[in-house]
Every structure is written in structure tokens, then in C-alpha cells.
Amino acid sequence: MTEYFEVLRRDGAARLGELRLADPVMTPAVVDEHVDDAGSLWAADRDVPAVDDERLTILPHRAFPPGTREPVRESFRVDHPDLDAPTAAVHHSEEARDVGADAYLLSDAQGFVGHAAGFRDALLAAKEALPADTALSLSGVATPRNVATLVYAGVDLVDATKAKVRGAEGFYLTTEGERFVEDLQELPCSCPACQQPVEEFTQEDCIEHNEHALRAELRIVRERIRTGRLRDYIEGQARHDQWLTALFRELDEQYGYVEERTPIVRDNELAAASGDSIRRAEIQRFAERVTTRYQSEFDGPLVLVPCSATKPYSESQSHQQFHDVVQWRGHMASMTSPIGVVPQELELTYPAQQYDTVVTGRWTADEREFVGEVLRRYLQRNDYDRVIAHVPPGGYTEICETVEPNVDAEFAYTVEEHPTTDDSLAALSAALSGEPAYSKREREHRVIRAITDYQLGEGAGTGLFGEDEGIQTTSRYPKLQVRDADGDQLATMVPQYGVLAFTVAGARHWVESDGPVKQVEIDGFVPHGSVLAPGVVDADEEIRTGDEVVVSGPKAFGIGRAEMFGSEMAESTRGVAVQMRHVEEL
């Protein structure tokens, strides 16, 4: 249980928080000046320290170095006093446990920082053992070059010890690495310590500069978290050190850890600018849901088309030309790197509408493999008799040709030079000759069900909004409204994210349906505006930040948007768990 640390915003495992001292500290942060260390029990017995809310007190501790065996750690385990003040406990990563502190400092950090697999194992072990709403601290390891990746992994607090030590040793630190001061022809920084000729730059100046560079990098990191774009920054920043690149790739392999902490929707651009972007949790999740939750309801052929730079695709000039030819006689889906396959019903759904990528016209081996695998899984799940591949020669066509032998559908290729030439469009029209067009009502209902499947789970679309449910759609795409047979509004399509926002009536319809429900159980109160974590009795583990959730308790029933992931709601003692949209008092 924590009273002095609160997470305010999440960007994957990275967190923007507040260390609630008398003078609050926004985290992630360097906290040297905000910490009192009660001392090591190896040197002497320590009395329970006098504490207050001015500083974070590190409780008396026995810090175990890397490699300390379990029997030794167990023999010298420390009992921690329960104090009514901001406190931090020192634990070995393999012995981390909840002792009621607000922050936890890992004593073996210097053993695993610099080793990607070791860091991964230590981090996951600590995160699994410690409460979700407490701060994680590493001492003696942070530099301007690595601190962004440390935060991306889930670290909240650091100190400037290593930066200062390296300065005293004559190393000038930057976000790119370190140089001997003697090797510099000029000082590349504009901090106060660097406002002088390099010849007059002293050891004290180097220490001051290094600390300034570390704090400046953390300001950039905090702003990146606020905008939901830390991963974009990391993909470039980590390239300056091989172990940092290895670390974020190791974290990408821990899909469960990162995906659970990654919001379902965002309104900012996702920059897919490197080969590592394919492994981002948002992209992997989209591909996984399209190939395991989404089910096409269209009976005609699948028309595969290339993506476009303009998002959503339907607003691009090329896709408008495709639509003019297809005229709803086929089901359109876009092939794209790094997303994979985007059915037309999900073109607004994050991140299909928000991503941007580097366009060279050449596909890498990783791109071909990923998109080909997504296309294969998509076609094996959906029963198309024909696939009309209206894609340009090269990477697109080669991917289709690779997938073709592994699926039952018959492929036809309608592009010779470019998809928008008159000859190519005429070939596309000829391939669709005789196919019936879908009605507007069919299209709109299928959009709603497709989004529902993607958003809530497999079968949710039919469970909530099947043909036998008597639903109707009003308004115009992309702001469709869903109403029941009596005309009561159940949900509205949110065009910014391509998801549904439910009403209270829609929430009740959801709970009574056969579809999977994401539910938060609260205590006996009526929430106004938001539900705070202490009021949460239980929450489904499948809930992710940004999800629509049903909120129910003895005195209230309502619908809102999750501000935490499910297990975090259940564990946390501070912070907003759900932002309520509608609530009814029972």
C-alpha cells in the first residue's frame, strides 16, 4: 500500500507519476536531493529513523550485491518498520516483496544494468513481486544515454551517482555516449557549466554538466510519456548503445508484460520508422486481434489493395478510385507494413488510422515475413472463395504469391504496372463482374459488429448486435450510432479511435448479452466523474487502459473508460481507475 506515490499517466511500462512529498516531485526523476538514507545494517545497528513528508526515507537495509546466494539473503533478511511517511525499501531483485513502502530500490542493479537478458529477468521478477502502484528505483546506474530506456522498461526513480562519478573521472556524458574531456575540441552542450571555452572546463564543471544532461534527458522522457510517444524516441535513442538496443528487443519478446501496460487507444501518431516497429505491442496486438477476433461477414471476394499515406485510407485519392470501381461488390482490405492486414471496417481503429511509416517501395525480409504471416492467418480464418490481389508488382505481389499455396482461396492478380492506371482499374472491375453489391444497412451493421469483435472479444459483435437483436444504425459513418428496436441509443462510434462508446442502456445490453464483458466491481458508493483505485473491489484482468468497462456496485451501475489495466486496478491504493461517462444510482 502506498500513500506517497501515484501514477498519473502510462505509456507502456513507462509511467508519469508524482512522489507526494511536501514539495511534490514529478517522476521519472533524479531524486538525490529528495532522499534520506537511514543507513546500512552491515556497518552498524540502526534506530528507526525520524521521518517526515519532506523527503523519501530509505529504511535501514542490508544491500546484497549481484550473485549473492539465496541462503545468505534469507539469513540476513531485514524487517521493515511501518512508518507514516514516504519510505523506500532496499531489496535484491530476486527477494523483492511488498513491505508497505512507497518505493523499492534494487540493490543488485549494477550487476544487471548493461546485460539485456539479466536486466529483463530482474525487472520482471521485481515487477511481479511488488505492488503495481509503487515506485521502482535503481541507484548508481543512470546516465543521459541509458535513462530513457530504463524508464521505458518501468523504472521510476534514479540518482545521479554514476553521472557524477564519470564526471570526476573526466568523462563528458551526452545522450549519445561519453568522451574524455581532453578529446573534445569544443563543448557540445549549452548548459550553464558549458558556457566557457573547453580549455577552462574543470572537473567540477564536468560533474555539473553530467548531472544537468541526465536531468535534461528526463525532462524529454517525461514529455514523451505525456504525449504517448516514448517508444518512438527509444527506437532512435537506444541505437547509441548495443545493450540498450538488445534490452528493448528483449522487452518486445515479453509481449504480456508490455501489452498489458500499453493503452488500447491513443490520439497521437505512431511513428513506425525502423524494423523494430513491427514488434511494438500496439502493432502485434492489432495483428493478433484481426486474426483471432475479427470475422468477415461478406460473402463476396476479398479485394486486397495497397495502403496509402493518407489516413484513414478511404480518404486517400487512390482508395477513392478503388472504391469507385469496387462499389461494395467485394470486401476491401489493405495490406501494409507494419500493421499487416486492415479490413475496411477497422480502418479507423487504433493504430490503423494513426501510424506513419517510411516509404521506400522496398520491403525488408522482416516486413515480408510479418505481413505474409498475418495475411495467411487472416485468410485461414475467413472463408473467401476468391482473393483479388489489386496490389503493385514487387513486395506486395510476392507476399501474396508466398501465401497463396497455404490457403484455399483462388487468387487473381489485376495490376500490371500500378494499381491506379486505367488498365489496372479496368481489370479490377472485370474481376468483380457479376458480384452483387452490399446494401448500406449491411455495411453499417457489419462495421459495428467488426469493431465490437475487435474491441470486446471474439463473438461479441454477434452477441451484442446480431441480426436477431433488432438493432438499427443512425447518423452517418464515421459517427454511427447504434440503437435498439425501441430507438434507445446503445453506443456511438468514436471516429478518432475507431471504437465504440457505450451508454448506460448499452452497458446493460452488453452485460445481458452473450458477449465477453469487461467489468469493474466497486464498493458501496456512487461515483461522480471517476472511480478511484481504493474503491475498486475487483476488475477483469483482460482490461487495458482505454478500454470500455462496465462499472457496477451495490449502489451504482455505469459505463466508463479504464485509466489503468485490470490487475493494476485491483492492486492499487491510489489513482484514477475509471473515468466515468454515465452512471445510474441504484
Coordinates of C-alpha atoms in Angstrom, one line a residue:
M1 CA 0.0 0.0 0.0
T2 CA 1.4 3.4 -0.9
E3 CA 0.2 6.8 0.2
Y4 CA 3.0 8.9 -1.3
F5 CA 3.4 7.8 -4.9
E6 CA 0.7 8.0 -7.6
V7 CA 0.9 7.1 -11.2
L8 CA -0.7 9.8 -13.3
R9 CA -0.2 8.6 -16.9
R10 CA 1.1 5.4 -18.6
D11 CA 2.9 4.8 -21.8
G12 CA 3.5 1.1 -22.0
A13 CA 5.6 0.2 -18.9
A14 CA 6.8 3.8 -18.6
R15 CA 4.9 5.9 -16.1
L16 CA 4.5 9.6 -15.3
G17 CA 3.9 9.8 -11.6
E18 CA 4.1 12.0 -8.6
L19 CA 6.2 11.4 -5.5
R20 CA 4.0 13.1 -3.0
L21 CA 6.4 14.8 -0.7
A22 CA 5.7 18.2 0.9
D23 CA 7.1 19.6 -2.3
P24 CA 5.9 17.0 -4.9
V25 CA 8.3 15.5 -7.4
M26 CA 7.2 14.6 -10.9
T27 CA 8.6 11.2 -11.9
P28 CA 10.5 9.7 -13.6
A29 CA 13.2 11.8 -11.9
V30 CA 16.6 12.1 -10.3
V31 CA 15.9 12.1 -6.6
D32 CA 19.2 12.6 -4.9
E33 CA 18.2 15.8 -3.1
H34 CA 14.8 14.3 -2.1
V35 CA 16.2 11.2 -0.3
D36 CA 17.5 10.4 3.2
D37 CA 19.3 7.1 3.6
A38 CA 18.9 5.7 7.1
G39 CA 22.0 3.6 6.6
S40 CA 23.3 0.1 6.1
L41 CA 22.8 -2.5 8.8
W42 CA 26.0 -4.2 7.6
A43 CA 28.0 -1.4 9.3
A44 CA 26.0 -1.0 12.5
D45 CA 22.6 -1.4 14.0
R46 CA 20.3 1.5 13.1
D47 CA 17.5 3.0 15.1
V48 CA 14.1 3.6 13.4
P49 CA 14.8 6.9 11.6
A50 CA 12.9 10.1 12.4
V51 CA 10.8 10.7 9.3
D52 CA 8.5 13.3 7.8
D53 CA 6.9 14.1 4.4
E54 CA 9.8 16.4 3.4
R55 CA 11.9 13.6 2.0
L56 CA 11.8 10.0 0.9
T57 CA 13.5 7.9 3.6
I58 CA 15.4 4.8 2.6
L59 CA 14.8 2.4 5.5
P60 CA 17.7 0.7 7.3
H61 CA 18.9 -2.0 4.9
R62 CA 21.3 -4.8 4.0
A63 CA 22.1 -4.4 0.3
F64 CA 23.1 -7.7 -1.3
P65 CA 25.5 -7.4 -4.3
P66 CA 24.9 -9.3 -7.6
G67 CA 25.4 -13.0 -7.2
T68 CA 24.5 -13.3 -3.5
R69 CA 23.1 -16.7 -2.9
E70 CA 19.6 -17.2 -1.6
P71 CA 20.5 -18.8 1.8
V72 CA 22.7 -15.7 2.5
R73 CA 19.9 -13.3 1.6
E74 CA 17.4 -15.3 3.6
S75 CA 19.7 -15.3 6.7
F76 CA 20.2 -11.6 6.7
R77 CA 16.6 -10.5 5.7
V78 CA 15.6 -7.2 7.2
D79 CA 12.3 -6.4 8.9
H80 CA 10.9 -3.1 7.8
P81 CA 9.1 -0.8 10.2
D82 CA 5.7 0.6 9.2
L83 CA 6.1 4.4 9.2
D84 CA 3.6 7.1 8.4
A85 CA 5.8 8.9 5.9
P86 CA 7.3 8.4 2.4
T87 CA 9.7 5.4 2.6
A88 CA 11.7 3.2 0.3
A89 CA 12.9 -0.3 0.9
V90 CA 16.1 -1.9 -0.4
H91 CA 15.7 -5.4 -1.9
H92 CA 17.7 -7.7 -4.1
S93 CA 15.6 -8.2 -7.3
E94 CA 15.1 -11.9 -6.5
E95 CA 13.9 -11.1 -3.0
A96 CA 11.6 -8.2 -3.8
R97 CA 8.4 -8.3 -1.8
D98 CA 5.7 -6.0 -0.5
V99 CA 6.7 -4.4 2.8
G100 CA 4.4 -1.4 2.7
A101 CA 6.9 1.0 1.3
D102 CA 6.2 3.6 -1.4
A103 CA 9.3 2.8 -3.4
Y104 CA 11.6 -0.1 -3.8
L105 CA 15.3 0.2 -4.6
L106 CA 17.0 -2.9 -6.2
S107 CA 20.4 -3.4 -4.7
D108 CA 21.8 -5.6 -7.5
A109 CA 21.1 -3.0 -10.2
Q110 CA 24.8 -2.6 -11.0
G111 CA 25.0 -6.3 -11.8
F112 CA 22.3 -6.4 -14.4
V113 CA 22.3 -3.0 -16.0
G114 CA 24.4 -3.5 -19.1
H115 CA 23.2 -7.0 -19.6
A116 CA 19.9 -7.1 -21.5
A117 CA 18.7 -10.6 -20.5
G118 CA 19.8 -10.1 -16.9
F119 CA 18.0 -6.8 -16.8
R120 CA 14.9 -8.3 -18.3
D121 CA 14.8 -11.1 -15.7
A122 CA 15.5 -8.8 -12.7
L123 CA 12.9 -6.3 -13.9
L124 CA 10.1 -8.9 -14.5
A125 CA 10.8 -10.6 -11.2
A126 CA 10.6 -7.3 -9.2
K127 CA 7.5 -6.1 -11.1
E128 CA 5.8 -9.4 -10.4
A129 CA 6.5 -9.3 -6.7
L130 CA 5.9 -5.6 -6.0
P131 CA 2.7 -3.7 -5.8
A132 CA 1.7 -2.1 -9.1
D133 CA 1.3 1.4 -7.6
T134 CA 4.7 1.7 -6.0
A135 CA 7.8 3.3 -7.5
L136 CA 10.8 1.3 -8.8
S137 CA 14.2 2.8 -8.1
L138 CA 17.7 2.0 -9.4
S139 CA 20.8 3.5 -7.9
G140 CA 24.3 4.1 -9.4
V141 CA 23.4 3.2 -13.0
A142 CA 21.7 6.1 -14.7
T143 CA 23.4 8.1 -17.5
P144 CA 22.0 10.5 -20.1
R145 CA 22.4 7.7 -22.7
N146 CA 20.5 4.9 -20.9
V147 CA 17.9 6.6 -18.7
A148 CA 15.2 6.8 -21.4
T149 CA 15.4 3.1 -21.9
L150 CA 15.4 2.4 -18.1
V151 CA 12.2 4.4 -17.8
Y152 CA 10.7 2.7 -20.9
A153 CA 11.3 -0.6 -19.1
G154 CA 9.5 0.6 -16.0
V155 CA 12.0 2.4 -13.7
D156 CA 10.6 5.5 -11.9
L157 CA 13.4 6.9 -9.8
V158 CA 17.2 7.2 -10.4
D159 CA 20.1 9.0 -8.9
A160 CA 23.0 11.0 -10.4
T161 CA 25.7 8.9 -8.8
K162 CA 27.1 7.3 -11.9
A163 CA 27.0 10.6 -13.9
K164 CA 28.9 12.4 -11.2
V165 CA 31.5 9.6 -10.8
R166 CA 32.1 9.6 -14.5
G167 CA 32.5 13.3 -14.5
A168 CA 35.1 13.1 -11.7
E169 CA 36.9 10.6 -13.9
G170 CA 37.0 13.1 -16.7
F171 CA 34.2 11.6 -18.9
Y172 CA 31.8 14.1 -20.6
L173 CA 28.4 12.4 -20.9
T174 CA 25.8 13.0 -23.6
T175 CA 22.7 11.2 -24.8
E176 CA 24.9 9.6 -27.4
G177 CA 27.6 8.3 -25.1
E178 CA 30.7 9.6 -23.4
R179 CA 34.0 11.2 -24.3
F180 CA 37.2 12.2 -22.5
V181 CA 37.1 15.9 -21.9
E182 CA 40.6 16.1 -23.3
D183 CA 39.4 14.7 -26.6
L184 CA 36.8 17.5 -27.1
Q185 CA 37.6 20.4 -29.4
E186 CA 34.5 22.2 -28.2
L187 CA 31.7 21.7 -25.6
P188 CA 28.6 20.5 -27.5
C189 CA 26.2 21.5 -24.7
S190 CA 24.7 24.8 -23.8
C191 CA 24.1 24.1 -20.1
P192 CA 25.5 26.7 -17.5
A193 CA 28.6 24.5 -16.9
C194 CA 29.5 24.5 -20.6
Q195 CA 29.3 28.3 -21.1
Q196 CA 33.1 28.6 -21.3
P197 CA 36.0 27.5 -23.6
V198 CA 36.8 23.8 -23.4
E199 CA 40.3 24.8 -22.2
E200 CA 38.8 26.3 -19.0
F201 CA 36.4 23.3 -18.3
T202 CA 37.2 21.8 -14.9
Q203 CA 36.4 18.5 -13.2
E204 CA 33.7 20.2 -11.2
D205 CA 32.3 21.7 -14.4
C206 CA 32.2 18.2 -15.9
I207 CA 30.4 16.8 -12.9
E208 CA 27.8 19.6 -13.1
H209 CA 27.4 19.1 -16.8
N210 CA 26.8 15.4 -16.5
E211 CA 24.1 15.8 -13.9
H212 CA 22.5 18.6 -16.0
A213 CA 22.5 16.3 -19.0
L214 CA 20.8 13.5 -17.0
R215 CA 18.1 15.8 -15.7
A216 CA 17.5 17.3 -19.2
E217 CA 17.1 13.9 -20.7
L218 CA 14.5 13.0 -18.1
R219 CA 12.6 16.2 -19.0
I220 CA 12.4 14.9 -22.6
V221 CA 11.3 11.5 -21.4
R222 CA 8.5 12.9 -19.2
E223 CA 7.2 14.9 -22.1
R224 CA 7.4 11.9 -24.4
I225 CA 5.3 9.9 -21.8
R226 CA 2.7 12.7 -21.7
T227 CA 2.3 12.5 -25.5
G228 CA 2.4 8.7 -25.6
R229 CA 5.5 8.7 -27.8
L230 CA 8.3 7.3 -25.7
R231 CA 8.7 4.2 -27.9
D232 CA 9.2 6.4 -31.0
Y233 CA 12.1 8.1 -29.1
I234 CA 13.5 4.9 -27.8
E235 CA 13.9 3.3 -31.2
G236 CA 16.3 6.0 -32.1
Q237 CA 17.9 6.7 -28.8
A238 CA 18.8 3.1 -27.9
R239 CA 20.8 2.8 -31.1
H240 CA 23.7 4.6 -29.4
D241 CA 24.4 1.5 -27.2
Q242 CA 24.2 -2.1 -28.3
W243 CA 23.0 -3.3 -24.9
L244 CA 20.1 -0.8 -24.9
T245 CA 19.0 -2.0 -28.3
A246 CA 19.2 -5.5 -27.0
L247 CA 17.2 -4.6 -23.9
F248 CA 14.2 -3.1 -25.7
R249 CA 14.2 -6.0 -28.1
E250 CA 14.2 -8.4 -25.1
L251 CA 11.2 -6.4 -23.7
D252 CA 9.5 -6.8 -27.0
E253 CA 9.8 -10.5 -26.5
Q254 CA 7.9 -10.1 -23.2
Y255 CA 4.7 -9.3 -25.0
G256 CA 2.5 -10.0 -22.0
Y257 CA 4.3 -7.5 -19.8
V258 CA 4.4 -4.7 -22.3
E259 CA 1.0 -5.3 -23.9
E260 CA -0.8 -5.3 -20.5
R261 CA 0.6 -1.9 -19.8
T262 CA 0.0 -0.4 -23.3
P263 CA -3.2 1.7 -23.9
I264 CA -5.8 0.3 -26.3
V265 CA -6.3 3.7 -28.0
R266 CA -4.3 6.9 -28.4
D267 CA -4.9 10.1 -30.4
N268 CA -1.2 10.6 -31.3
E269 CA 0.8 9.4 -34.3
L270 CA 2.6 6.1 -34.1
A271 CA 5.9 6.5 -36.0
A272 CA 6.9 3.2 -37.5
A273 CA 10.4 4.3 -38.6
S274 CA 12.5 1.2 -38.0
G275 CA 12.5 -2.6 -38.4
D276 CA 11.8 -2.8 -34.6
S277 CA 8.5 -1.1 -35.0
I278 CA 6.9 -4.4 -36.2
R279 CA 7.5 -5.8 -32.7
R280 CA 5.7 -2.9 -30.9
A281 CA 2.9 -4.1 -28.6
E282 CA 0.3 -1.9 -30.4
I283 CA 1.1 -3.5 -33.8
Q284 CA 1.3 -7.0 -32.5
R285 CA -2.0 -6.6 -30.7
F286 CA -3.7 -5.2 -33.8
A287 CA -2.5 -8.2 -35.9
E288 CA -3.4 -10.7 -33.2
R289 CA -7.0 -9.3 -32.8
V290 CA -7.6 -9.1 -36.6
T291 CA -6.6 -12.7 -37.0
T292 CA -8.3 -14.1 -33.8
R293 CA -11.3 -11.8 -33.1
Y294 CA -12.3 -10.3 -36.4
Q295 CA -14.6 -12.4 -38.6
S296 CA -15.6 -11.2 -42.1
E297 CA -19.3 -11.3 -42.8
F298 CA -19.0 -10.5 -46.5
D299 CA -19.9 -13.3 -48.9
G300 CA -18.1 -11.9 -52.0
P301 CA -14.4 -11.9 -52.9
L302 CA -11.7 -10.3 -50.9
V303 CA -10.1 -7.3 -52.7
L304 CA -6.6 -6.7 -51.4
V305 CA -5.3 -3.2 -52.0
P306 CA -2.1 -1.4 -51.0
C307 CA -2.1 1.0 -48.1
S308 CA -1.9 4.8 -48.6
A309 CA 0.0 7.6 -46.9
T310 CA -3.3 9.4 -46.2
K311 CA -5.2 8.1 -43.1
P312 CA -7.8 6.9 -43.0
Y313 CA -7.3 5.0 -46.2
S314 CA -10.7 5.8 -47.6
E315 CA -9.9 9.5 -47.7
S316 CA -6.9 9.0 -50.0
Q317 CA -7.1 9.6 -53.7
S318 CA -6.0 6.0 -54.6
H319 CA -8.6 4.4 -52.3
Q320 CA -11.4 6.6 -53.6
Q321 CA -10.5 5.3 -57.0
F322 CA -10.6 1.7 -55.7
H323 CA -14.0 2.3 -54.1
D324 CA -15.4 3.8 -57.3
V325 CA -14.6 0.6 -59.1
V326 CA -15.4 -2.0 -56.3
Q327 CA -18.8 -0.3 -55.5
W328 CA -19.2 -2.7 -52.5
R329 CA -19.1 -5.8 -54.7
G330 CA -16.1 -7.1 -52.8
H331 CA -14.7 -6.8 -49.3
M332 CA -11.7 -4.5 -49.3
A333 CA -8.7 -4.9 -47.0
S334 CA -5.4 -3.1 -47.1
M335 CA -2.0 -4.7 -47.0
T336 CA 0.5 -2.6 -45.1
S337 CA 3.8 -2.7 -43.2
P338 CA 4.0 -2.6 -40.3
I339 CA 0.3 -3.2 -39.5
G340 CA -0.3 -6.3 -41.6
V341 CA -3.9 -6.5 -42.9
V342 CA -6.5 -3.9 -42.2
P343 CA -10.1 -4.8 -43.1
Q344 CA -12.1 -1.8 -44.3
E345 CA -14.4 -1.9 -41.2
L346 CA -11.3 -1.3 -39.0
E347 CA -9.6 1.4 -40.9
L348 CA -10.2 3.9 -38.1
T349 CA -9.3 1.6 -35.3
Y350 CA -6.0 2.4 -33.5
P351 CA -3.3 2.2 -34.7
A352 CA -4.5 1.7 -38.3
Q353 CA -5.5 5.4 -38.6
Q354 CA -2.6 6.8 -36.5
Y355 CA 0.5 5.1 -37.8
D356 CA 3.0 6.6 -40.3
T357 CA 5.9 4.7 -41.8
V358 CA 8.9 5.2 -44.0
V359 CA 8.0 4.6 -47.7
T360 CA 10.8 3.4 -50.0
G361 CA 8.9 1.0 -52.2
R362 CA 11.2 -1.8 -51.0
W363 CA 10.2 -4.4 -48.4
T364 CA 12.6 -5.8 -45.9
A365 CA 12.7 -9.5 -45.1
D366 CA 11.2 -8.9 -41.7
E367 CA 8.3 -6.9 -43.3
R368 CA 7.6 -9.6 -45.8
E369 CA 7.6 -12.3 -43.2
F370 CA 5.4 -10.4 -40.8
V371 CA 2.8 -9.2 -43.3
G372 CA 2.8 -12.6 -45.0
E373 CA 2.1 -14.4 -41.8
V374 CA -0.7 -12.0 -40.9
L375 CA -2.3 -12.4 -44.3
R376 CA -2.0 -16.2 -44.1
R377 CA -3.7 -16.3 -40.7
Y378 CA -6.3 -13.9 -41.8
L379 CA -7.3 -15.9 -44.9
Q380 CA -7.3 -19.2 -43.0
R381 CA -9.7 -17.7 -40.5
N382 CA -12.0 -16.1 -43.1
D383 CA -13.8 -18.2 -45.8
Y384 CA -13.2 -16.3 -49.0
D385 CA -13.7 -18.2 -52.3
R386 CA -11.6 -15.7 -54.2
V387 CA -8.9 -13.1 -53.4
I388 CA -8.4 -10.3 -56.0
A389 CA -4.9 -9.0 -55.3
H390 CA -5.1 -5.5 -56.7
V391 CA -1.5 -4.7 -55.5
P392 CA 1.6 -3.4 -57.3
P393 CA 4.3 -5.7 -58.5
G394 CA 7.2 -6.3 -56.2
G395 CA 6.8 -6.8 -52.4
Y396 CA 3.0 -6.8 -52.3
T397 CA 2.7 -9.4 -55.1
E398 CA 5.5 -11.5 -53.8
I399 CA 3.9 -11.7 -50.3
C400 CA 0.6 -12.8 -51.9
E401 CA 2.3 -15.4 -54.0
T402 CA 4.0 -16.8 -50.9
V403 CA 0.7 -17.1 -49.0
E404 CA -1.4 -18.4 -51.9
P405 CA -0.3 -22.1 -51.7
N406 CA -1.2 -22.2 -48.0
V407 CA -4.9 -21.1 -48.3
D408 CA -7.9 -22.5 -50.1
A409 CA -8.9 -19.2 -51.8
E410 CA -8.2 -18.7 -55.5
F411 CA -6.0 -15.7 -56.3
A412 CA -6.4 -13.3 -59.2
Y413 CA -3.9 -10.5 -59.9
T414 CA -5.2 -7.4 -61.6
V415 CA -2.2 -4.9 -61.6
E416 CA 0.5 -4.8 -64.2
E417 CA 2.3 -1.6 -63.5
H418 CA 0.4 0.5 -60.9
P419 CA -3.0 0.0 -59.2
T420 CA -4.5 3.3 -60.3
T421 CA -3.8 3.1 -64.0
D422 CA -6.8 2.8 -66.3
D423 CA -5.9 -0.7 -67.4
S424 CA -5.5 -1.9 -63.8
L425 CA -8.7 -0.4 -62.6
A426 CA -10.5 -1.9 -65.7
A427 CA -9.0 -5.3 -64.8
L428 CA -10.3 -4.9 -61.2
S429 CA -13.8 -4.1 -62.4
A430 CA -13.8 -7.1 -64.8
A431 CA -12.7 -9.4 -61.9
L432 CA -15.8 -8.2 -59.9
S433 CA -18.2 -8.5 -62.8
G434 CA -21.4 -10.2 -61.7
E435 CA -20.8 -9.8 -58.0
P436 CA -23.8 -8.3 -56.1
A437 CA -23.3 -5.1 -54.1
Y438 CA -23.9 -4.9 -50.4
S439 CA -26.6 -2.6 -49.1
K440 CA -25.8 0.4 -46.9
R441 CA -27.6 -1.2 -43.9
E442 CA -25.5 -4.4 -44.3
R443 CA -22.3 -2.4 -44.4
E444 CA -23.1 -0.3 -41.4
H445 CA -24.1 -3.2 -39.3
R446 CA -21.0 -5.1 -40.2
V447 CA -18.8 -2.2 -39.3
I448 CA -20.4 -2.1 -35.9
R449 CA -20.0 -5.8 -35.3
A450 CA -16.4 -5.8 -36.6
I451 CA -15.4 -3.0 -34.2
T452 CA -17.2 -4.8 -31.4
D453 CA -15.4 -8.0 -32.0
Y454 CA -12.1 -6.2 -32.1
Q455 CA -12.8 -4.1 -29.1
L456 CA -14.5 -6.6 -26.7
G457 CA -13.6 -10.1 -27.9
E458 CA -14.4 -12.9 -30.3
G459 CA -18.1 -13.3 -30.9
A460 CA -19.0 -10.0 -29.1
G461 CA -20.3 -8.4 -32.3
T462 CA -22.9 -11.1 -32.9
G463 CA -23.6 -11.4 -29.2
L464 CA -24.5 -7.7 -28.8
F465 CA -25.5 -6.6 -32.2
G466 CA -26.5 -9.7 -34.2
E467 CA -29.4 -9.6 -36.7
D468 CA -31.7 -11.1 -34.2
E469 CA -31.1 -8.3 -31.7
G470 CA -33.2 -5.9 -33.7
I471 CA -30.6 -3.2 -33.8
Q472 CA -30.6 -0.2 -36.1
T473 CA -27.9 2.4 -37.0
T474 CA -28.5 6.1 -37.3
S475 CA -26.3 9.1 -38.1
R476 CA -23.6 8.9 -40.8
Y477 CA -20.3 7.0 -40.9
P478 CA -17.9 7.5 -39.2
K479 CA -20.1 8.7 -36.4
L480 CA -22.6 5.8 -36.5
Q481 CA -25.0 5.4 -33.6
V482 CA -26.4 2.0 -32.5
R483 CA -29.9 1.9 -31.3
D484 CA -32.2 -0.9 -30.1
A485 CA -35.6 -1.8 -31.6
D486 CA -37.2 0.8 -29.4
G487 CA -34.8 3.6 -30.6
D488 CA -32.8 3.8 -27.4
Q489 CA -29.2 4.6 -28.0
L490 CA -26.8 1.9 -27.1
A491 CA -23.4 3.1 -28.4
T492 CA -21.7 5.6 -30.6
M493 CA -18.8 5.1 -32.9
V494 CA -15.8 7.3 -31.9
P495 CA -14.1 8.3 -35.2
Q496 CA -10.8 9.4 -33.5
Y497 CA -10.1 5.9 -32.3
G498 CA -12.4 3.6 -34.3
V499 CA -14.0 2.1 -31.2
L500 CA -17.5 2.2 -29.6
A501 CA -18.5 4.3 -26.6
F502 CA -21.5 2.8 -24.8
T503 CA -24.4 4.4 -23.0
V504 CA -25.8 3.0 -19.7
A505 CA -28.5 1.3 -21.8
G506 CA -25.7 -0.1 -24.0
A507 CA -23.8 -1.3 -20.9
R508 CA -26.9 -3.2 -19.6
H509 CA -27.4 -4.7 -23.1
W510 CA -23.7 -5.7 -23.0
V511 CA -24.0 -7.4 -19.6
E512 CA -27.1 -9.2 -20.7
S513 CA -25.6 -10.4 -24.0
D514 CA -23.6 -13.5 -24.7
G515 CA -20.5 -11.4 -25.5
P516 CA -17.5 -11.2 -23.1
V517 CA -17.8 -8.4 -20.6
K518 CA -15.1 -6.2 -19.2
Q519 CA -16.3 -5.4 -15.7
V520 CA -15.1 -3.4 -12.7
E521 CA -16.7 -4.1 -9.4
I522 CA -16.8 -1.2 -6.9
D523 CA -17.7 -0.7 -3.3
G524 CA -20.9 0.8 -2.0
F525 CA -20.8 4.3 -3.4
V526 CA -22.0 6.3 -6.4
P527 CA -19.0 7.6 -8.4
H528 CA -19.1 11.1 -9.7
G529 CA -16.7 11.8 -12.5
S530 CA -14.3 9.0 -11.8
V531 CA -13.7 5.8 -9.8
L532 CA -10.5 5.9 -7.6
A533 CA -8.5 2.7 -7.2
P534 CA -9.3 2.3 -3.5
G535 CA -13.0 2.0 -4.4
V536 CA -12.3 -1.0 -6.7
V537 CA -13.3 -4.4 -5.3
D538 CA -12.3 -6.4 -8.3
A539 CA -11.6 -5.9 -12.0
D540 CA -11.2 -8.3 -15.0
E541 CA -7.6 -9.0 -15.9
E542 CA -8.3 -8.5 -19.6
I543 CA -9.0 -4.8 -19.1
R544 CA -6.5 -2.5 -20.7
T545 CA -6.0 1.3 -20.3
G546 CA -8.5 2.9 -22.6
D547 CA -11.0 0.0 -22.6
E548 CA -14.7 0.5 -22.3
V549 CA -15.7 -1.0 -18.9
V550 CA -18.9 -1.7 -17.1
V551 CA -18.8 -0.4 -13.5
S552 CA -21.2 -2.0 -11.0
G553 CA -21.6 -2.0 -7.3
P554 CA -24.3 -2.1 -4.6
K555 CA -25.3 1.5 -5.2
A556 CA -24.4 2.3 -8.8
F557 CA -24.2 1.0 -12.4
G558 CA -22.5 2.7 -15.2
I559 CA -20.0 2.8 -18.1
G560 CA -16.6 4.4 -18.4
R561 CA -13.1 4.2 -19.8
A562 CA -10.4 2.4 -18.0
E563 CA -7.4 4.5 -16.8
M564 CA -5.5 1.5 -15.6
F565 CA -5.1 -2.1 -16.7
G566 CA -7.2 -4.6 -14.8
S567 CA -4.8 -6.1 -12.3
E568 CA -3.4 -2.7 -11.5
M569 CA -7.0 -1.5 -10.6
A570 CA -7.4 -4.4 -8.2
E571 CA -4.0 -3.9 -6.6
S572 CA -3.6 -0.1 -6.4
T573 CA -4.4 2.1 -3.5
R574 CA -4.1 5.5 -5.3
G575 CA -5.0 6.9 -8.7
V576 CA -8.0 7.1 -11.0
A577 CA -9.1 3.6 -12.1
V578 CA -12.0 4.5 -14.4
Q579 CA -13.2 7.8 -15.9
M580 CA -16.9 7.5 -15.8
R581 CA -19.1 8.6 -18.7
H582 CA -22.6 7.7 -17.5
V583 CA -23.7 6.3 -14.1
E584 CA -27.1 5.4 -12.6
E585 CA -27.8 5.3 -8.9
L586 CA -29.4 2.1 -7.8

